[in-house]
């Protein structure tokens, strides 16, 4: 049974999410459109609008930079995706966006009700523990996404039903920053699920968790631009482009470590690799 103290503590999370809702919704929509909605729906609407804005902002800015401002500098002319390909990726991502944004909405609901190990302020644990917990969180997420992604390839029915939607982009001239969220909605949720599962086992700073979830949109845009950043041990676009052409290498998310440990790493410099289904 919840005590008065625990209820007061959980109220801090509700106040945080209410503040985020107000910041986004009050600046973009008339109050009559969102204020009467239940708190859960307000949170989903905020996540949907913020996620959509972040997707388009990161996609358009990065596409403008690499395809127009520095055209032929980072990517050869024949590797630049067509407008039609990018519009199709946007279409797929926008169909899935309402479902993607259910995950942070549900995770925030679980946090508000005290079902996770989230904490409200860094002062509660101190900076040293904050960074220790953050490192454990990121390792957990890296491990979880690696295996989720790999099983979406290895379990053939899952690949055909879900992940194949994303792998129609299998050449440089079909990949773009907009492909980063062009998934079947269930596929996108499954691959982001480790972020939510981590909350049940790792003490996690609430605002950091929300920030990391939304930074996924920026990260996935970056790793689909086909530019090899050569920043070890980051799983950059050079590695991820190989994943899209071989289907059996470089399943990792932020780093190459899981692929290195489990024998699925293929370096961008290794130009000879075979495409398999």
PDB file of C-alpha atoms in Angstrom:
ATOM      1  CA  UNK A   1       0.000   0.000   0.000  1.00  0.00           C
ATOM      2  CA  UNK A   2       1.363   3.412  -1.012  1.00  0.00           C
ATOM      3  CA  UNK A   3       2.284   5.736   1.822  1.00  0.00           C
ATOM      4  CA  UNK A   4       1.718   9.478   1.866  1.00  0.00           C
ATOM      5  CA  UNK A   5       5.455   9.987   1.390  1.00  0.00           C
ATOM      6  CA  UNK A   6       5.635   7.733  -1.664  1.00  0.00           C
ATOM      7  CA  UNK A   7       2.579   9.398  -3.197  1.00  0.00           C
ATOM      8  CA  UNK A   8       4.169  12.812  -2.698  1.00  0.00           C
ATOM      9  CA  UNK A   9       7.391  11.546  -4.287  1.00  0.00           C
ATOM     10  CA  UNK A  10       5.582  10.095  -7.325  1.00  0.00           C
ATOM     11  CA  UNK A  11       3.775  13.402  -7.739  1.00  0.00           C
ATOM     12  CA  UNK A  12       7.122  14.876  -8.780  1.00  0.00           C
ATOM     13  CA  UNK A  13       7.055  12.702 -11.899  1.00  0.00           C
ATOM     14  CA  UNK A  14       3.487  13.766 -12.671  1.00  0.00           C
ATOM     15  CA  UNK A  15       4.516  17.398 -12.286  1.00  0.00           C
ATOM     16  CA  UNK A  16       7.437  16.840 -14.658  1.00  0.00           C
ATOM     17  CA  UNK A  17       5.301  15.204 -17.350  1.00  0.00           C
ATOM     18  CA  UNK A  18       2.616  17.862 -16.921  1.00  0.00           C
ATOM     19  CA  UNK A  19       5.273  20.541 -17.407  1.00  0.00           C
ATOM     20  CA  UNK A  20       6.556  18.845 -20.579  1.00  0.00           C
ATOM     21  CA  UNK A  21       2.976  18.529 -21.843  1.00  0.00           C
ATOM     22  CA  UNK A  22       2.316  22.203 -21.208  1.00  0.00           C
ATOM     23  CA  UNK A  23       5.555  23.358 -22.862  1.00  0.00           C
ATOM     24  CA  UNK A  24       4.852  21.477 -26.082  1.00  0.00           C
ATOM     25  CA  UNK A  25       1.071  21.571 -26.325  1.00  0.00           C
ATOM     26  CA  UNK A  26       0.390  25.113 -25.112  1.00  0.00           C
ATOM     27  CA  UNK A  27       2.823  26.505 -27.698  1.00  0.00           C
ATOM     28  CA  UNK A  28       1.437  24.530 -30.617  1.00  0.00           C
ATOM     29  CA  UNK A  29      -2.264  23.898 -29.989  1.00  0.00           C
ATOM     30  CA  UNK A  30      -5.225  25.838 -28.590  1.00  0.00           C
ATOM     31  CA  UNK A  31      -5.852  24.868 -24.968  1.00  0.00           C
ATOM     32  CA  UNK A  32      -9.383  23.751 -25.848  1.00  0.00           C
ATOM     33  CA  UNK A  33      -7.905  20.985 -28.016  1.00  0.00           C
ATOM     34  CA  UNK A  34      -5.727  19.352 -25.368  1.00  0.00           C
ATOM     35  CA  UNK A  35      -6.499  20.636 -21.850  1.00  0.00           C
ATOM     36  CA  UNK A  36      -9.706  18.539 -21.440  1.00  0.00           C
ATOM     37  CA  UNK A  37      -7.863  15.325 -22.365  1.00  0.00           C
ATOM     38  CA  UNK A  38      -6.858  12.819 -19.660  1.00  0.00           C
ATOM     39  CA  UNK A  39      -3.232  13.111 -18.547  1.00  0.00           C
ATOM     40  CA  UNK A  40      -2.237   9.910 -20.394  1.00  0.00           C
ATOM     41  CA  UNK A  41      -3.597  11.198 -23.708  1.00  0.00           C
ATOM     42  CA  UNK A  42      -1.979  14.592 -23.174  1.00  0.00           C
ATOM     43  CA  UNK A  43       1.339  12.821 -22.684  1.00  0.00           C
ATOM     44  CA  UNK A  44       0.845  10.716 -25.824  1.00  0.00           C
ATOM     45  CA  UNK A  45      -0.098  13.795 -27.867  1.00  0.00           C
ATOM     46  CA  UNK A  46       2.986  15.649 -26.614  1.00  0.00           C
ATOM     47  CA  UNK A  47       5.223  12.682 -27.468  1.00  0.00           C
ATOM     48  CA  UNK A  48       3.632  12.340 -30.904  1.00  0.00           C
ATOM     49  CA  UNK A  49       4.048  16.022 -31.775  1.00  0.00           C
ATOM     50  CA  UNK A  50       7.566  16.268 -30.319  1.00  0.00           C
ATOM     51  CA  UNK A  51       8.649  13.036 -32.016  1.00  0.00           C
ATOM     52  CA  UNK A  52       7.288  14.178 -35.378  1.00  0.00           C
ATOM     53  CA  UNK A  53       8.976  17.576 -35.130  1.00  0.00           C
ATOM     54  CA  UNK A  54      12.289  15.989 -34.140  1.00  0.00           C
ATOM     55  CA  UNK A  55      12.061  13.462 -36.996  1.00  0.00           C
ATOM     56  CA  UNK A  56      11.478  16.130 -39.633  1.00  0.00           C
ATOM     57  CA  UNK A  57      13.913  18.622 -38.130  1.00  0.00           C
ATOM     58  CA  UNK A  58      16.807  16.145 -37.916  1.00  0.00           C
ATOM     59  CA  UNK A  59      15.956  14.574 -41.285  1.00  0.00           C
ATOM     60  CA  UNK A  60      15.611  17.811 -43.253  1.00  0.00           C
ATOM     61  CA  UNK A  61      18.603  19.565 -41.684  1.00  0.00           C
ATOM     62  CA  UNK A  62      20.911  16.602 -42.155  1.00  0.00           C
ATOM     63  CA  UNK A  63      19.656  15.927 -45.707  1.00  0.00           C
ATOM     64  CA  UNK A  64      20.162  19.581 -46.626  1.00  0.00           C
ATOM     65  CA  UNK A  65      23.681  19.497 -45.213  1.00  0.00           C
ATOM     66  CA  UNK A  66      24.882  16.325 -46.965  1.00  0.00           C
ATOM     67  CA  UNK A  67      22.821  16.347 -50.178  1.00  0.00           C
ATOM     68  CA  UNK A  68      22.751  20.079 -51.004  1.00  0.00           C
ATOM     69  CA  UNK A  69      25.125  22.236 -48.968  1.00  0.00           C
ATOM     70  CA  UNK A  70      27.988  19.731 -49.353  1.00  0.00           C
ATOM     71  CA  UNK A  71      26.717  17.864 -52.392  1.00  0.00           C
ATOM     72  CA  UNK A  72      29.217  15.301 -53.736  1.00  0.00           C
ATOM     73  CA  UNK A  73      31.556  15.969 -50.793  1.00  0.00           C
ATOM     74  CA  UNK A  74      30.428  13.227 -48.424  1.00  0.00           C
ATOM     75  CA  UNK A  75      28.415  11.067 -50.808  1.00  0.00           C
ATOM     76  CA  UNK A  76      28.922  10.464 -54.570  1.00  0.00           C
ATOM     77  CA  UNK A  77      26.202  11.846 -56.814  1.00  0.00           C
ATOM     78  CA  UNK A  78      24.975   8.371 -57.800  1.00  0.00           C
ATOM     79  CA  UNK A  79      24.546   7.438 -54.106  1.00  0.00           C
ATOM     80  CA  UNK A  80      22.199  10.312 -53.271  1.00  0.00           C
ATOM     81  CA  UNK A  81      18.661   8.947 -52.748  1.00  0.00           C
ATOM     82  CA  UNK A  82      15.857  10.238 -54.923  1.00  0.00           C
ATOM     83  CA  UNK A  83      13.148  12.518 -53.557  1.00  0.00           C
ATOM     84  CA  UNK A  84      10.681   9.701 -54.251  1.00  0.00           C
ATOM     85  CA  UNK A  85      12.670   7.299 -52.036  1.00  0.00           C
ATOM     86  CA  UNK A  86      12.825   9.824 -49.204  1.00  0.00           C
ATOM     87  CA  UNK A  87       9.107  10.616 -49.476  1.00  0.00           C
ATOM     88  CA  UNK A  88       8.321   6.900 -49.228  1.00  0.00           C
ATOM     89  CA  UNK A  89      10.461   6.649 -46.084  1.00  0.00           C
ATOM     90  CA  UNK A  90       8.623   9.619 -44.583  1.00  0.00           C
ATOM     91  CA  UNK A  91       5.295   7.976 -45.415  1.00  0.00           C
ATOM     92  CA  UNK A  92       6.285   4.708 -43.677  1.00  0.00           C
ATOM     93  CA  UNK A  93       7.642   6.566 -40.632  1.00  0.00           C
ATOM     94  CA  UNK A  94       4.548   8.759 -40.286  1.00  0.00           C
ATOM     95  CA  UNK A  95       2.229   5.755 -40.408  1.00  0.00           C
ATOM     96  CA  UNK A  96       4.192   4.234 -37.523  1.00  0.00           C
ATOM     97  CA  UNK A  97       4.749   7.410 -35.460  1.00  0.00           C
ATOM     98  CA  UNK A  98       1.443   7.238 -33.477  1.00  0.00           C
ATOM     99  CA  UNK A  99       2.416   3.731 -32.364  1.00  0.00           C
ATOM    100  CA  UNK A 100       6.083   4.511 -31.699  1.00  0.00           C
ATOM    101  CA  UNK A 101       5.121   7.270 -29.293  1.00  0.00           C
ATOM    102  CA  UNK A 102       2.991   4.911 -27.239  1.00  0.00           C
ATOM    103  CA  UNK A 103       6.197   3.434 -25.778  1.00  0.00           C
ATOM    104  CA  UNK A 104       7.454   6.595 -24.022  1.00  0.00           C
ATOM    105  CA  UNK A 105       3.871   7.372 -23.029  1.00  0.00           C
ATOM    106  CA  UNK A 106       3.436   3.984 -21.340  1.00  0.00           C
ATOM    107  CA  UNK A 107       6.887   4.171 -19.745  1.00  0.00           C
ATOM    108  CA  UNK A 108       6.043   7.591 -18.275  1.00  0.00           C
ATOM    109  CA  UNK A 109       2.755   6.182 -16.956  1.00  0.00           C
ATOM    110  CA  UNK A 110       4.622   3.316 -15.254  1.00  0.00           C
ATOM    111  CA  UNK A 111       7.105   5.774 -13.749  1.00  0.00           C
ATOM    112  CA  UNK A 112       4.320   8.032 -12.426  1.00  0.00           C
ATOM    113  CA  UNK A 113       2.721   5.048 -10.706  1.00  0.00           C
ATOM    114  CA  UNK A 114       5.898   3.869  -9.002  1.00  0.00           C
ATOM    115  CA  UNK A 115       6.395   0.644 -10.938  1.00  0.00           C
ATOM    116  CA  UNK A 116       9.980   1.388 -11.974  1.00  0.00           C
ATOM    117  CA  UNK A 117      13.305   2.255 -10.375  1.00  0.00           C
ATOM    118  CA  UNK A 118      13.285   5.794 -11.766  1.00  0.00           C
ATOM    119  CA  UNK A 119      14.335   8.653  -9.545  1.00  0.00           C
ATOM    120  CA  UNK A 120      13.448  12.295  -9.948  1.00  0.00           C
ATOM    121  CA  UNK A 121      16.579  14.273  -9.125  1.00  0.00           C
ATOM    122  CA  UNK A 122      20.299  13.667  -9.511  1.00  0.00           C
ATOM    123  CA  UNK A 123      20.784  15.011  -5.985  1.00  0.00           C
ATOM    124  CA  UNK A 124      19.094  11.819  -4.695  1.00  0.00           C
ATOM    125  CA  UNK A 125      22.028   9.627  -5.784  1.00  0.00           C
ATOM    126  CA  UNK A 126      24.888  12.070  -6.458  1.00  0.00           C
ATOM    127  CA  UNK A 127      26.839  12.593  -9.676  1.00  0.00           C
ATOM    128  CA  UNK A 128      29.105   9.548  -9.316  1.00  0.00           C
ATOM    129  CA  UNK A 129      26.198   7.107  -8.983  1.00  0.00           C
ATOM    130  CA  UNK A 130      24.275   8.993 -11.655  1.00  0.00           C
ATOM    131  CA  UNK A 131      27.014   8.309 -14.204  1.00  0.00           C
ATOM    132  CA  UNK A 132      27.473   4.725 -12.990  1.00  0.00           C
ATOM    133  CA  UNK A 133      23.752   4.008 -13.394  1.00  0.00           C
ATOM    134  CA  UNK A 134      23.748   5.766 -16.770  1.00  0.00           C
ATOM    135  CA  UNK A 135      26.623   3.582 -17.983  1.00  0.00           C
ATOM    136  CA  UNK A 136      24.809   0.420 -16.816  1.00  0.00           C
ATOM    137  CA  UNK A 137      21.609   1.656 -18.508  1.00  0.00           C
ATOM    138  CA  UNK A 138      23.428   2.214 -21.819  1.00  0.00           C
ATOM    139  CA  UNK A 139      25.114  -1.203 -21.631  1.00  0.00           C
ATOM    140  CA  UNK A 140      21.733  -2.830 -20.935  1.00  0.00           C
ATOM    141  CA  UNK A 141      20.161  -0.979 -23.886  1.00  0.00           C
ATOM    142  CA  UNK A 142      23.055  -1.882 -26.198  1.00  0.00           C
ATOM    143  CA  UNK A 143      22.791  -5.559 -25.218  1.00  0.00           C
ATOM    144  CA  UNK A 144      18.999  -5.557 -25.559  1.00  0.00           C
ATOM    145  CA  UNK A 145      18.858  -3.800 -28.917  1.00  0.00           C
ATOM    146  CA  UNK A 146      21.621  -6.003 -30.350  1.00  0.00           C
ATOM    147  CA  UNK A 147      19.733  -9.208 -29.537  1.00  0.00           C
ATOM    148  CA  UNK A 148      16.324  -7.799 -30.472  1.00  0.00           C
ATOM    149  CA  UNK A 149      17.698  -6.650 -33.817  1.00  0.00           C
ATOM    150  CA  UNK A 150      19.540  -9.915 -34.446  1.00  0.00           C
ATOM    151  CA  UNK A 151      16.483 -12.047 -33.659  1.00  0.00           C
ATOM    152  CA  UNK A 152      14.385  -9.918 -36.024  1.00  0.00           C
ATOM    153  CA  UNK A 153      16.758 -11.215 -38.702  1.00  0.00           C
ATOM    154  CA  UNK A 154      17.302 -14.763 -37.465  1.00  0.00           C
ATOM    155  CA  UNK A 155      13.639 -15.609 -36.821  1.00  0.00           C
ATOM    156  CA  UNK A 156      12.429 -15.642 -40.410  1.00  0.00           C
ATOM    157  CA  UNK A 157       8.683 -15.094 -39.759  1.00  0.00           C
ATOM    158  CA  UNK A 158       9.546 -11.993 -37.707  1.00  0.00           C
ATOM    159  CA  UNK A 159      11.820 -10.758 -40.462  1.00  0.00           C
ATOM    160  CA  UNK A 160       9.192 -11.231 -43.168  1.00  0.00           C
ATOM    161  CA  UNK A 161       6.322  -9.799 -41.124  1.00  0.00           C
ATOM    162  CA  UNK A 162       8.173  -6.916 -39.469  1.00  0.00           C
ATOM    163  CA  UNK A 163      11.788  -6.123 -40.245  1.00  0.00           C
ATOM    164  CA  UNK A 164      11.638  -6.564 -44.031  1.00  0.00           C
ATOM    165  CA  UNK A 165       9.733  -3.254 -44.189  1.00  0.00           C
ATOM    166  CA  UNK A 166      12.930  -1.471 -43.137  1.00  0.00           C
ATOM    167  CA  UNK A 167      15.281  -3.553 -45.283  1.00  0.00           C
ATOM    168  CA  UNK A 168      13.787  -2.598 -48.614  1.00  0.00           C
ATOM    169  CA  UNK A 169      16.364   0.180 -48.247  1.00  0.00           C
ATOM    170  CA  UNK A 170      19.388  -1.953 -49.082  1.00  0.00           C
ATOM    171  CA  UNK A 171      21.590   0.242 -51.272  1.00  0.00           C
ATOM    172  CA  UNK A 172      23.348   3.548 -50.688  1.00  0.00           C
ATOM    173  CA  UNK A 173      21.000   5.368 -53.044  1.00  0.00           C
ATOM    174  CA  UNK A 174      17.958   4.147 -51.118  1.00  0.00           C
ATOM    175  CA  UNK A 175      19.227   5.038 -47.642  1.00  0.00           C
ATOM    176  CA  UNK A 176      18.731   8.500 -46.164  1.00  0.00           C
ATOM    177  CA  UNK A 177      18.284  10.122 -42.729  1.00  0.00           C
ATOM    178  CA  UNK A 178      14.531   9.672 -43.204  1.00  0.00           C
ATOM    179  CA  UNK A 179      14.968   5.876 -43.300  1.00  0.00           C
ATOM    180  CA  UNK A 180      15.929   5.966 -39.624  1.00  0.00           C
ATOM    181  CA  UNK A 181      12.317   5.584 -38.450  1.00  0.00           C
ATOM    182  CA  UNK A 182      10.886   3.871 -41.532  1.00  0.00           C
ATOM    183  CA  UNK A 183       9.899   0.643 -39.751  1.00  0.00           C
ATOM    184  CA  UNK A 184       6.852  -1.486 -39.242  1.00  0.00           C
ATOM    185  CA  UNK A 185       5.462   0.031 -36.000  1.00  0.00           C
ATOM    186  CA  UNK A 186       5.834  -3.212 -34.014  1.00  0.00           C
ATOM    187  CA  UNK A 187       9.436  -3.525 -35.202  1.00  0.00           C
ATOM    188  CA  UNK A 188      10.226   0.026 -34.075  1.00  0.00           C
ATOM    189  CA  UNK A 189       8.658  -0.559 -30.662  1.00  0.00           C
ATOM    190  CA  UNK A 190      10.485  -3.866 -30.156  1.00  0.00           C
ATOM    191  CA  UNK A 191      13.854  -2.293 -30.922  1.00  0.00           C
ATOM    192  CA  UNK A 192      13.212   0.591 -28.518  1.00  0.00           C
ATOM    193  CA  UNK A 193      11.767  -1.709 -25.823  1.00  0.00           C
ATOM    194  CA  UNK A 194      15.108  -2.183 -23.964  1.00  0.00           C
ATOM    195  CA  UNK A 195      14.923   1.509 -23.007  1.00  0.00           C
ATOM    196  CA  UNK A 196      11.684   0.800 -21.129  1.00  0.00           C
ATOM    197  CA  UNK A 197      12.723  -2.588 -19.709  1.00  0.00           C
ATOM    198  CA  UNK A 198      15.852  -1.033 -18.207  1.00  0.00           C
ATOM    199  CA  UNK A 199      13.657   1.078 -15.926  1.00  0.00           C
ATOM    200  CA  UNK A 200      12.565  -2.024 -13.982  1.00  0.00           C
ATOM    201  CA  UNK A 201      16.092  -3.117 -13.043  1.00  0.00           C
ATOM    202  CA  UNK A 202      18.336  -0.027 -13.162  1.00  0.00           C
ATOM    203  CA  UNK A 203      17.885   3.181 -11.144  1.00  0.00           C
ATOM    204  CA  UNK A 204      17.394   5.741 -13.909  1.00  0.00           C
ATOM    205  CA  UNK A 205      17.094   9.498 -13.860  1.00  0.00           C
ATOM    206  CA  UNK A 206      13.652  10.297 -15.268  1.00  0.00           C
ATOM    207  CA  UNK A 207      14.559  13.268 -17.470  1.00  0.00           C
ATOM    208  CA  UNK A 208      17.654  11.488 -18.796  1.00  0.00           C
ATOM    209  CA  UNK A 209      15.504   8.519 -19.816  1.00  0.00           C
ATOM    210  CA  UNK A 210      13.095  10.774 -21.725  1.00  0.00           C
ATOM    211  CA  UNK A 211      15.979  12.629 -23.393  1.00  0.00           C
ATOM    212  CA  UNK A 212      17.646   9.378 -24.497  1.00  0.00           C
ATOM    213  CA  UNK A 213      14.417   8.047 -25.971  1.00  0.00           C
ATOM    214  CA  UNK A 214      13.954  11.140 -28.107  1.00  0.00           C
ATOM    215  CA  UNK A 215      17.626  11.318 -29.072  1.00  0.00           C
ATOM    216  CA  UNK A 216      16.990   7.949 -30.756  1.00  0.00           C
ATOM    217  CA  UNK A 217      15.353   9.925 -33.593  1.00  0.00           C
ATOM    218  CA  UNK A 218      18.551  11.915 -34.116  1.00  0.00           C
ATOM    219  CA  UNK A 219      20.782   8.867 -33.776  1.00  0.00           C
ATOM    220  CA  UNK A 220      18.827   6.725 -36.225  1.00  0.00           C
ATOM    221  CA  UNK A 221      18.831   9.571 -38.757  1.00  0.00           C
ATOM    222  CA  UNK A 222      22.610   9.757 -38.448  1.00  0.00           C
ATOM    223  CA  UNK A 223      23.333   6.051 -38.918  1.00  0.00           C
ATOM    224  CA  UNK A 224      21.308   5.913 -42.134  1.00  0.00           C
ATOM    225  CA  UNK A 225      23.174   8.680 -43.974  1.00  0.00           C
ATOM    226  CA  UNK A 226      25.886   6.302 -45.370  1.00  0.00           C
ATOM    227  CA  UNK A 227      28.742   8.541 -44.141  1.00  0.00           C
ATOM    228  CA  UNK A 228      31.483   6.611 -42.359  1.00  0.00           C
ATOM    229  CA  UNK A 229      32.468   8.802 -39.404  1.00  0.00           C
ATOM    230  CA  UNK A 230      35.442   6.641 -38.360  1.00  0.00           C
ATOM    231  CA  UNK A 231      34.955   7.325 -34.651  1.00  0.00           C
ATOM    232  CA  UNK A 232      35.847   4.100 -32.828  1.00  0.00           C
ATOM    233  CA  UNK A 233      33.966   2.354 -31.191  1.00  0.00           C
ATOM    234  CA  UNK A 234      30.832   4.122 -32.423  1.00  0.00           C
ATOM    235  CA  UNK A 235      28.473   2.092 -34.624  1.00  0.00           C
ATOM    236  CA  UNK A 236      28.252   4.819 -37.233  1.00  0.00           C
ATOM    237  CA  UNK A 237      26.646   4.905 -40.655  1.00  0.00           C
ATOM    238  CA  UNK A 238      29.592   3.165 -42.325  1.00  0.00           C
ATOM    239  CA  UNK A 239      28.894   0.058 -40.249  1.00  0.00           C
ATOM    240  CA  UNK A 240      25.126   0.327 -40.528  1.00  0.00           C
ATOM    241  CA  UNK A 241      25.238   0.667 -44.317  1.00  0.00           C
ATOM    242  CA  UNK A 242      27.001  -2.715 -44.400  1.00  0.00           C
ATOM    243  CA  UNK A 243      24.192  -4.105 -42.247  1.00  0.00           C
ATOM    244  CA  UNK A 244      21.663  -2.972 -44.860  1.00  0.00           C
ATOM    245  CA  UNK A 245      23.593  -4.642 -47.670  1.00  0.00           C
ATOM    246  CA  UNK A 246      24.644  -7.944 -46.067  1.00  0.00           C
ATOM    247  CA  UNK A 247      21.760  -8.419 -43.576  1.00  0.00           C
ATOM    248  CA  UNK A 248      24.043 -10.443 -41.261  1.00  0.00           C
ATOM    249  CA  UNK A 249      26.559  -7.997 -39.811  1.00  0.00           C
ATOM    250  CA  UNK A 250      26.629  -5.005 -37.472  1.00  0.00           C
ATOM    251  CA  UNK A 251      23.436  -5.449 -35.449  1.00  0.00           C
ATOM    252  CA  UNK A 252      24.650  -3.116 -32.695  1.00  0.00           C
ATOM    253  CA  UNK A 253      23.157   0.242 -31.899  1.00  0.00           C
ATOM    254  CA  UNK A 254      25.550   2.739 -30.330  1.00  0.00           C
ATOM    255  CA  UNK A 255      28.814   0.789 -30.433  1.00  0.00           C
ATOM    256  CA  UNK A 256      30.521  -2.091 -32.237  1.00  0.00           C
ATOM    257  CA  UNK A 257      31.310  -3.996 -29.038  1.00  0.00           C
ATOM    258  CA  UNK A 258      28.466  -6.527 -29.120  1.00  0.00           C
ATOM    259  CA  UNK A 259      29.215  -7.371 -32.755  1.00  0.00           C
ATOM    260  CA  UNK A 260      32.925  -7.630 -31.979  1.00  0.00           C
ATOM    261  CA  UNK A 261      32.311  -9.976 -29.042  1.00  0.00           C
ATOM    262  CA  UNK A 262      29.825 -12.190 -30.924  1.00  0.00           C
ATOM    263  CA  UNK A 263      31.561 -12.364 -34.290  1.00  0.00           C
ATOM    264  CA  UNK A 264      29.098 -10.335 -36.360  1.00  0.00           C
ATOM    265  CA  UNK A 265      31.278  -7.267 -36.916  1.00  0.00           C
ATOM    266  CA  UNK A 266      32.191  -6.251 -40.451  1.00  0.00           C
ATOM    267  CA  UNK A 267      34.452  -3.220 -40.832  1.00  0.00           C
ATOM    268  CA  UNK A 268      33.555  -0.629 -43.487  1.00  0.00           C
ATOM    269  CA  UNK A 269      37.049  -1.051 -44.930  1.00  0.00           C
ATOM    270  CA  UNK A 270      36.275  -4.699 -45.705  1.00  0.00           C
ATOM    271  CA  UNK A 271      34.714  -4.038 -49.069  1.00  0.00           C
ATOM    272  CA  UNK A 272      34.069  -7.629 -50.095  1.00  0.00           C
ATOM    273  CA  UNK A 273      30.958  -8.984 -48.465  1.00  0.00           C
ATOM    274  CA  UNK A 274      28.095 -11.036 -49.740  1.00  0.00           C
ATOM    275  CA  UNK A 275      24.424 -10.106 -49.536  1.00  0.00           C
ATOM    276  CA  UNK A 276      22.239 -12.850 -48.101  1.00  0.00           C
ATOM    277  CA  UNK A 277      18.553 -12.980 -47.213  1.00  0.00           C
TER     278      UNK A 277
END
